[in-house]
mmCIF file of C-alpha atoms in Angstrom:
data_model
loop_
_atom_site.group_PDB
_atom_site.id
_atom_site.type_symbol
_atom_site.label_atom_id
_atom_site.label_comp_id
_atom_site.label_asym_id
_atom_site.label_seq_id
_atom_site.Cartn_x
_atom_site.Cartn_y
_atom_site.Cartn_z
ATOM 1 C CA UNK A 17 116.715 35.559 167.418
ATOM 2 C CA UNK A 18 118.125 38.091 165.351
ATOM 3 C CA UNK A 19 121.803 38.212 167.498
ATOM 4 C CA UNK A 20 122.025 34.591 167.504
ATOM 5 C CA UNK A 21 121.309 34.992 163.609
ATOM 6 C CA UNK A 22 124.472 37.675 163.577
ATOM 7 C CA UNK A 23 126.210 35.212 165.441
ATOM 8 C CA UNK A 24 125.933 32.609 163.300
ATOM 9 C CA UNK A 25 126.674 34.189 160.273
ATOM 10 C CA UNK A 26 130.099 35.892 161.467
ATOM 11 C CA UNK A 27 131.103 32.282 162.449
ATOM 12 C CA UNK A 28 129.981 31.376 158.959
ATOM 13 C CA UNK A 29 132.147 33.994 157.650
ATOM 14 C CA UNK A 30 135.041 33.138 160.419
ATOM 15 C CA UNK A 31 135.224 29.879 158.919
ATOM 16 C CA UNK A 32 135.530 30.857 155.058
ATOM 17 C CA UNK A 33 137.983 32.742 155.776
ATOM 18 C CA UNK A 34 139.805 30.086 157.286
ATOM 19 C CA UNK A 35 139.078 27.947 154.780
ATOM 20 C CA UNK A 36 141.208 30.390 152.524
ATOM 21 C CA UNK A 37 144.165 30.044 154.725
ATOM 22 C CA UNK A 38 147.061 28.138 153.734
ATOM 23 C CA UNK A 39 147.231 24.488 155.806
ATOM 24 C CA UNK A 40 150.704 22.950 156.393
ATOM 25 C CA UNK A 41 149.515 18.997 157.131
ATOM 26 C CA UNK A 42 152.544 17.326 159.353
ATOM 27 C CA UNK A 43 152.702 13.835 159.864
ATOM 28 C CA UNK A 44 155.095 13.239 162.909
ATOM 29 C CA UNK A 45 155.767 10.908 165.929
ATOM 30 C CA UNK A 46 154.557 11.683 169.568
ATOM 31 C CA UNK A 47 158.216 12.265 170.701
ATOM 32 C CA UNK A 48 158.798 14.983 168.126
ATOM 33 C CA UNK A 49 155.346 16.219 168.791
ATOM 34 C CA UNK A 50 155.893 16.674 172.309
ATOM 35 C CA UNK A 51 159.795 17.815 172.089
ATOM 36 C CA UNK A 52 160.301 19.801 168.822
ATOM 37 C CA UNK A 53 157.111 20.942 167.551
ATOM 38 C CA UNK A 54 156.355 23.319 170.029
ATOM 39 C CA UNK A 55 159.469 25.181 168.967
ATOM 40 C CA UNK A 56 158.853 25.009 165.213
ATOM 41 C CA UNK A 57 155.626 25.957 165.560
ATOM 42 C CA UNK A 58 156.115 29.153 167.453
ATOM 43 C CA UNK A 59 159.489 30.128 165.071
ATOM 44 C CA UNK A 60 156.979 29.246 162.322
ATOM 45 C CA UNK A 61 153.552 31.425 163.285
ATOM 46 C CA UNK A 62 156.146 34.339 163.614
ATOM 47 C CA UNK A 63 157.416 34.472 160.171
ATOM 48 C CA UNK A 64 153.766 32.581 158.968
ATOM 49 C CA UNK A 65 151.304 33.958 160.921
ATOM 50 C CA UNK A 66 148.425 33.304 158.506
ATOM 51 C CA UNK A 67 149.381 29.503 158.239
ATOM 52 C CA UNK A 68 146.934 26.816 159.470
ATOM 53 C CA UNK A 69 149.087 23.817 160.784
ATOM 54 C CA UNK A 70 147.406 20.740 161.310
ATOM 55 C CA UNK A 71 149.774 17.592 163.270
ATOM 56 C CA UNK A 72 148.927 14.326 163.036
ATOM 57 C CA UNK A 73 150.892 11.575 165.246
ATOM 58 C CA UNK A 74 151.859 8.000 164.729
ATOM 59 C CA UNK A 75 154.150 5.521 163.800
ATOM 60 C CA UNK A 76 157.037 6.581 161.382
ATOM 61 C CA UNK A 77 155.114 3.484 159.019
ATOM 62 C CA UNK A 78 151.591 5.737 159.169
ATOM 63 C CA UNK A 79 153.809 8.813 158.442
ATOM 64 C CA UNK A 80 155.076 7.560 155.279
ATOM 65 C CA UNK A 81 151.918 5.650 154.150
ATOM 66 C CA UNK A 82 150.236 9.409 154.957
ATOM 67 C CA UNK A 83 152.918 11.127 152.700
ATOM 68 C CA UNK A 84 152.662 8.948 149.832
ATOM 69 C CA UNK A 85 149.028 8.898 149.842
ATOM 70 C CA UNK A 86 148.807 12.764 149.847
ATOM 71 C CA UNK A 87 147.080 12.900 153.856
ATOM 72 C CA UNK A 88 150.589 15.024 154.315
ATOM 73 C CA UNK A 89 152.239 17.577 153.298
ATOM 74 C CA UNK A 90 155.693 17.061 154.898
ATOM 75 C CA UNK A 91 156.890 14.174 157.281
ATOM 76 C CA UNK A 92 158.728 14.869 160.249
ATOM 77 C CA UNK A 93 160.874 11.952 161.423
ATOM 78 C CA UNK A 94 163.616 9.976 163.454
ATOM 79 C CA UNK A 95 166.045 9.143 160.754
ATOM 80 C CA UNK A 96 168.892 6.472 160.830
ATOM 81 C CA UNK A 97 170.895 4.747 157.588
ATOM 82 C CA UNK A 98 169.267 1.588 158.429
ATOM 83 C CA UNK A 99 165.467 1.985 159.002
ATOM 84 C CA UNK A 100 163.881 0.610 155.869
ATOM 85 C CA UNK A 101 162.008 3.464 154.681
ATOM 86 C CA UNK A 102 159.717 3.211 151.565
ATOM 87 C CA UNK A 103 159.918 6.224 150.084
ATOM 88 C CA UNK A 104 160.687 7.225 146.513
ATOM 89 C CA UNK A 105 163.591 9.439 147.042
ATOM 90 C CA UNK A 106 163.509 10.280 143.505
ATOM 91 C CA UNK A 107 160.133 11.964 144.131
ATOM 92 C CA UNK A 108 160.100 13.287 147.857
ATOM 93 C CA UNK A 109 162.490 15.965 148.531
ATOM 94 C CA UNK A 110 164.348 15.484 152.458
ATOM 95 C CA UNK A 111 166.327 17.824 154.654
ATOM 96 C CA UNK A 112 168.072 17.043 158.584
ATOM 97 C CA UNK A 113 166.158 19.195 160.407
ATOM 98 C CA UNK A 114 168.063 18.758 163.669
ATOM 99 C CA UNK A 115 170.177 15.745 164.866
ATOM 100 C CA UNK A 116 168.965 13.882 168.319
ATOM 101 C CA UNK A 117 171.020 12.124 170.792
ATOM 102 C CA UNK A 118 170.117 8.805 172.083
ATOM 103 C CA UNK A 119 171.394 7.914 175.393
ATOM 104 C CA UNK A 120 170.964 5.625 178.243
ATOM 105 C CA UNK A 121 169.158 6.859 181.476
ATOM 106 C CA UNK A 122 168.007 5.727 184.718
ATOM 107 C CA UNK A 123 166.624 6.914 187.826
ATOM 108 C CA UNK A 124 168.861 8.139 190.068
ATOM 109 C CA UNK A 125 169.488 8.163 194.138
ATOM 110 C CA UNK A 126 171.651 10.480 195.991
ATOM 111 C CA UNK A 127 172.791 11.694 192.348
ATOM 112 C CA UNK A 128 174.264 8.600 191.355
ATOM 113 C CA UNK A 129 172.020 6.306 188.578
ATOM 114 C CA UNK A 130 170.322 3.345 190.240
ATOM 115 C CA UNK A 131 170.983 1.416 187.313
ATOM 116 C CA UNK A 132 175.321 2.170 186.154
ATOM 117 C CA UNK A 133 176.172 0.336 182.897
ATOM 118 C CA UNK A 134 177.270 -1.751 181.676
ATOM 119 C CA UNK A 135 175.880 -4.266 184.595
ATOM 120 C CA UNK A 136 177.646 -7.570 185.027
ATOM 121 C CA UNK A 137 177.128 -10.860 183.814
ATOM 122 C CA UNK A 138 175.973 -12.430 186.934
ATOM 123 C CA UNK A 139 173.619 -9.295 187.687
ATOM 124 C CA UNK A 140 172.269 -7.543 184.366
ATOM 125 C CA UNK A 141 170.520 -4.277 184.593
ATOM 126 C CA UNK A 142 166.742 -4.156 183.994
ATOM 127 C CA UNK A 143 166.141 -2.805 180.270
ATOM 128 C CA UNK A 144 162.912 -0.979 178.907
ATOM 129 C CA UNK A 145 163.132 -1.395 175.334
ATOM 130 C CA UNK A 146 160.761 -0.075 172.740
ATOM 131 C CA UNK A 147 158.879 -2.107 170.812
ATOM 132 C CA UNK A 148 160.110 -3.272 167.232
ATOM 133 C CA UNK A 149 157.133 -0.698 165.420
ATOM 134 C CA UNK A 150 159.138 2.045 166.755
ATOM 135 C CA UNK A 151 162.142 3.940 164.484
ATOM 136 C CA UNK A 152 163.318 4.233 167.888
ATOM 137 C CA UNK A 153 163.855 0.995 168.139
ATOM 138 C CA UNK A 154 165.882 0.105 165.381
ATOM 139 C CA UNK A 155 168.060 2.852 166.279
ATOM 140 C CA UNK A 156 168.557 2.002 169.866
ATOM 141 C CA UNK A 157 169.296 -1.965 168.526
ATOM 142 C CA UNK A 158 172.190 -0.365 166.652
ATOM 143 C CA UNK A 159 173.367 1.702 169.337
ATOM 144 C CA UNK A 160 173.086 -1.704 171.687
ATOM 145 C CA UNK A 161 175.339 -3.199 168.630
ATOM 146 C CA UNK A 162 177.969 -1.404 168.981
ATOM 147 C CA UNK A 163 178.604 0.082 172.514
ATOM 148 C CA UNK A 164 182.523 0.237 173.297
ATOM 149 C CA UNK A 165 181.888 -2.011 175.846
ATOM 150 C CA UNK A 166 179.806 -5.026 176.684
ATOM 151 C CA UNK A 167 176.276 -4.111 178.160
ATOM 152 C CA UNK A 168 174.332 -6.679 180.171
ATOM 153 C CA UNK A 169 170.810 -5.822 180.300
ATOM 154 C CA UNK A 170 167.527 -7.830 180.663
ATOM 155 C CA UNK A 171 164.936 -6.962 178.625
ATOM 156 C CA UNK A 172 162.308 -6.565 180.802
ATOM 157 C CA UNK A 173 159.821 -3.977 179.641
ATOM 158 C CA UNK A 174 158.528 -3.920 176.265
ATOM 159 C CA UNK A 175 157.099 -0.592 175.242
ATOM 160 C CA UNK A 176 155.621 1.228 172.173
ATOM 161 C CA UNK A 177 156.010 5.104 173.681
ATOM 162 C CA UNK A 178 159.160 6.533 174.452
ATOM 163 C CA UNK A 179 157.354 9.260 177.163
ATOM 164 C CA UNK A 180 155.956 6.453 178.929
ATOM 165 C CA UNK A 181 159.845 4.601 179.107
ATOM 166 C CA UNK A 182 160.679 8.221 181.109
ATOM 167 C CA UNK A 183 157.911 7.942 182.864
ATOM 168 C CA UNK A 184 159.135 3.978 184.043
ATOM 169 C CA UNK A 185 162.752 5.144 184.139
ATOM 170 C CA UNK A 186 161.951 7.969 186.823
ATOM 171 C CA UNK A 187 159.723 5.154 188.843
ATOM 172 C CA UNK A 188 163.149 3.081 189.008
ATOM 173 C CA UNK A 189 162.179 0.452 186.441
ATOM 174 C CA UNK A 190 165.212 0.217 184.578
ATOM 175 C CA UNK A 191 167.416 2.191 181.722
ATOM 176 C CA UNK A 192 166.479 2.782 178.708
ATOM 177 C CA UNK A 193 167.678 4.753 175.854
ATOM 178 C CA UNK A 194 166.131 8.122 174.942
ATOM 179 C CA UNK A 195 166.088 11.031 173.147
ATOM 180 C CA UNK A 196 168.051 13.975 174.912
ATOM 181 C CA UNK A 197 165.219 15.927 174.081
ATOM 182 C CA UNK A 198 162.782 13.754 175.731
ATOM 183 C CA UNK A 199 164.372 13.281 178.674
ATOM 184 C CA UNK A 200 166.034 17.164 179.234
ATOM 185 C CA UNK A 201 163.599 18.199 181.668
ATOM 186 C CA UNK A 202 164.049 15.276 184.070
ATOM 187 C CA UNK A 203 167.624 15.897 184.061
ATOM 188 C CA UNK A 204 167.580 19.145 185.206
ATOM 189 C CA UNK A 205 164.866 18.084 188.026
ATOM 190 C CA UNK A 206 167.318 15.556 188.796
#
């Protein structure tokens, strides 16, 4: 009785402790979670060691709503001139943290994509798009606005996570257009 006593008071102690930590509260998206955070975070616990980070993921919407409301210290985002963004820029300080390249990709067979753009009228390729509550998707509609050329896709596949539009890209579904950072890995597995 009197170890598991000592026990529980060192984690009592473990925990103040902690509590007396700084804590860094980041609102992001999955996407960024998954392809830049793990970078920033390690870069960050080098020169930080003693800061408590705490990442919370969701639509760029919850992000702000937790910024403004004081749930988060710093918001992490996709950023284009024309998402509608209600923040008080007067208030909240912003920096470009790093840019991101959106681009088209699709399976591919032999090396070659299964889907090549820009399709034809009589035969359009099968798009994944992402679903309108995603930044993502206001920046791939003005990327689809103005290509150089004339795509011809069918929106097939509606979809609210950019992972899981890899995911149906690599099973041959269609093309869609992702981050670079996203979809890295699977380009160098082929």
């Amino acid at each position: 009785a009197l170890r598991e006593l000592t026990d529980f008071r060192e984690r009592v102690a473990d925990a103040e402790r902690s509590r007396n930590r700084a804590l860094l509260r980041i609102a992001t998206g999955r996407t960024i979670a998954r392809t830049r955070m793990p970078e920033w975070l390690v870069a960050t616990r080098q020169d930080c060691p003693e800061l408590d980070v705490r990442i919370t993921t969701g639509s760029l919407h919850d992000g702000v709503l937790m910024l403004s409301e004081g749930h988060a210290d710093v918001l992490i985002a996709y950023f284009h001139p024309r998402l509608l963004l209600n923040i008080d820029s007067a208030v909240v300080d912003y920096c470009v943290l790093a840019g991101e390249t959106l681009l088209p990709f699709s399976a591919a067979h032999d090396g070659q994509p299964l889907f090549r753009l820009p399709g034809t009228l009589s035969r359009p390729l099968p798009h994944i798009r992402f679903h309108s509550t995603l930044a993502l998707a206001k920046i791939e509609q003005e990327a689809l606005r103005r290509p150089k050329q004339a795509f011809y896709l069918n929106s097939e596949i509606e979809i609210d996570s950019p992972e899981a539009a890899l995911d149906l890209c690599i099973a041959g579904m269609g093309v869609a257009w992702l981050p670079l950072s996203l979809a890295r890995r699977a380009l160098e597995q082929g």
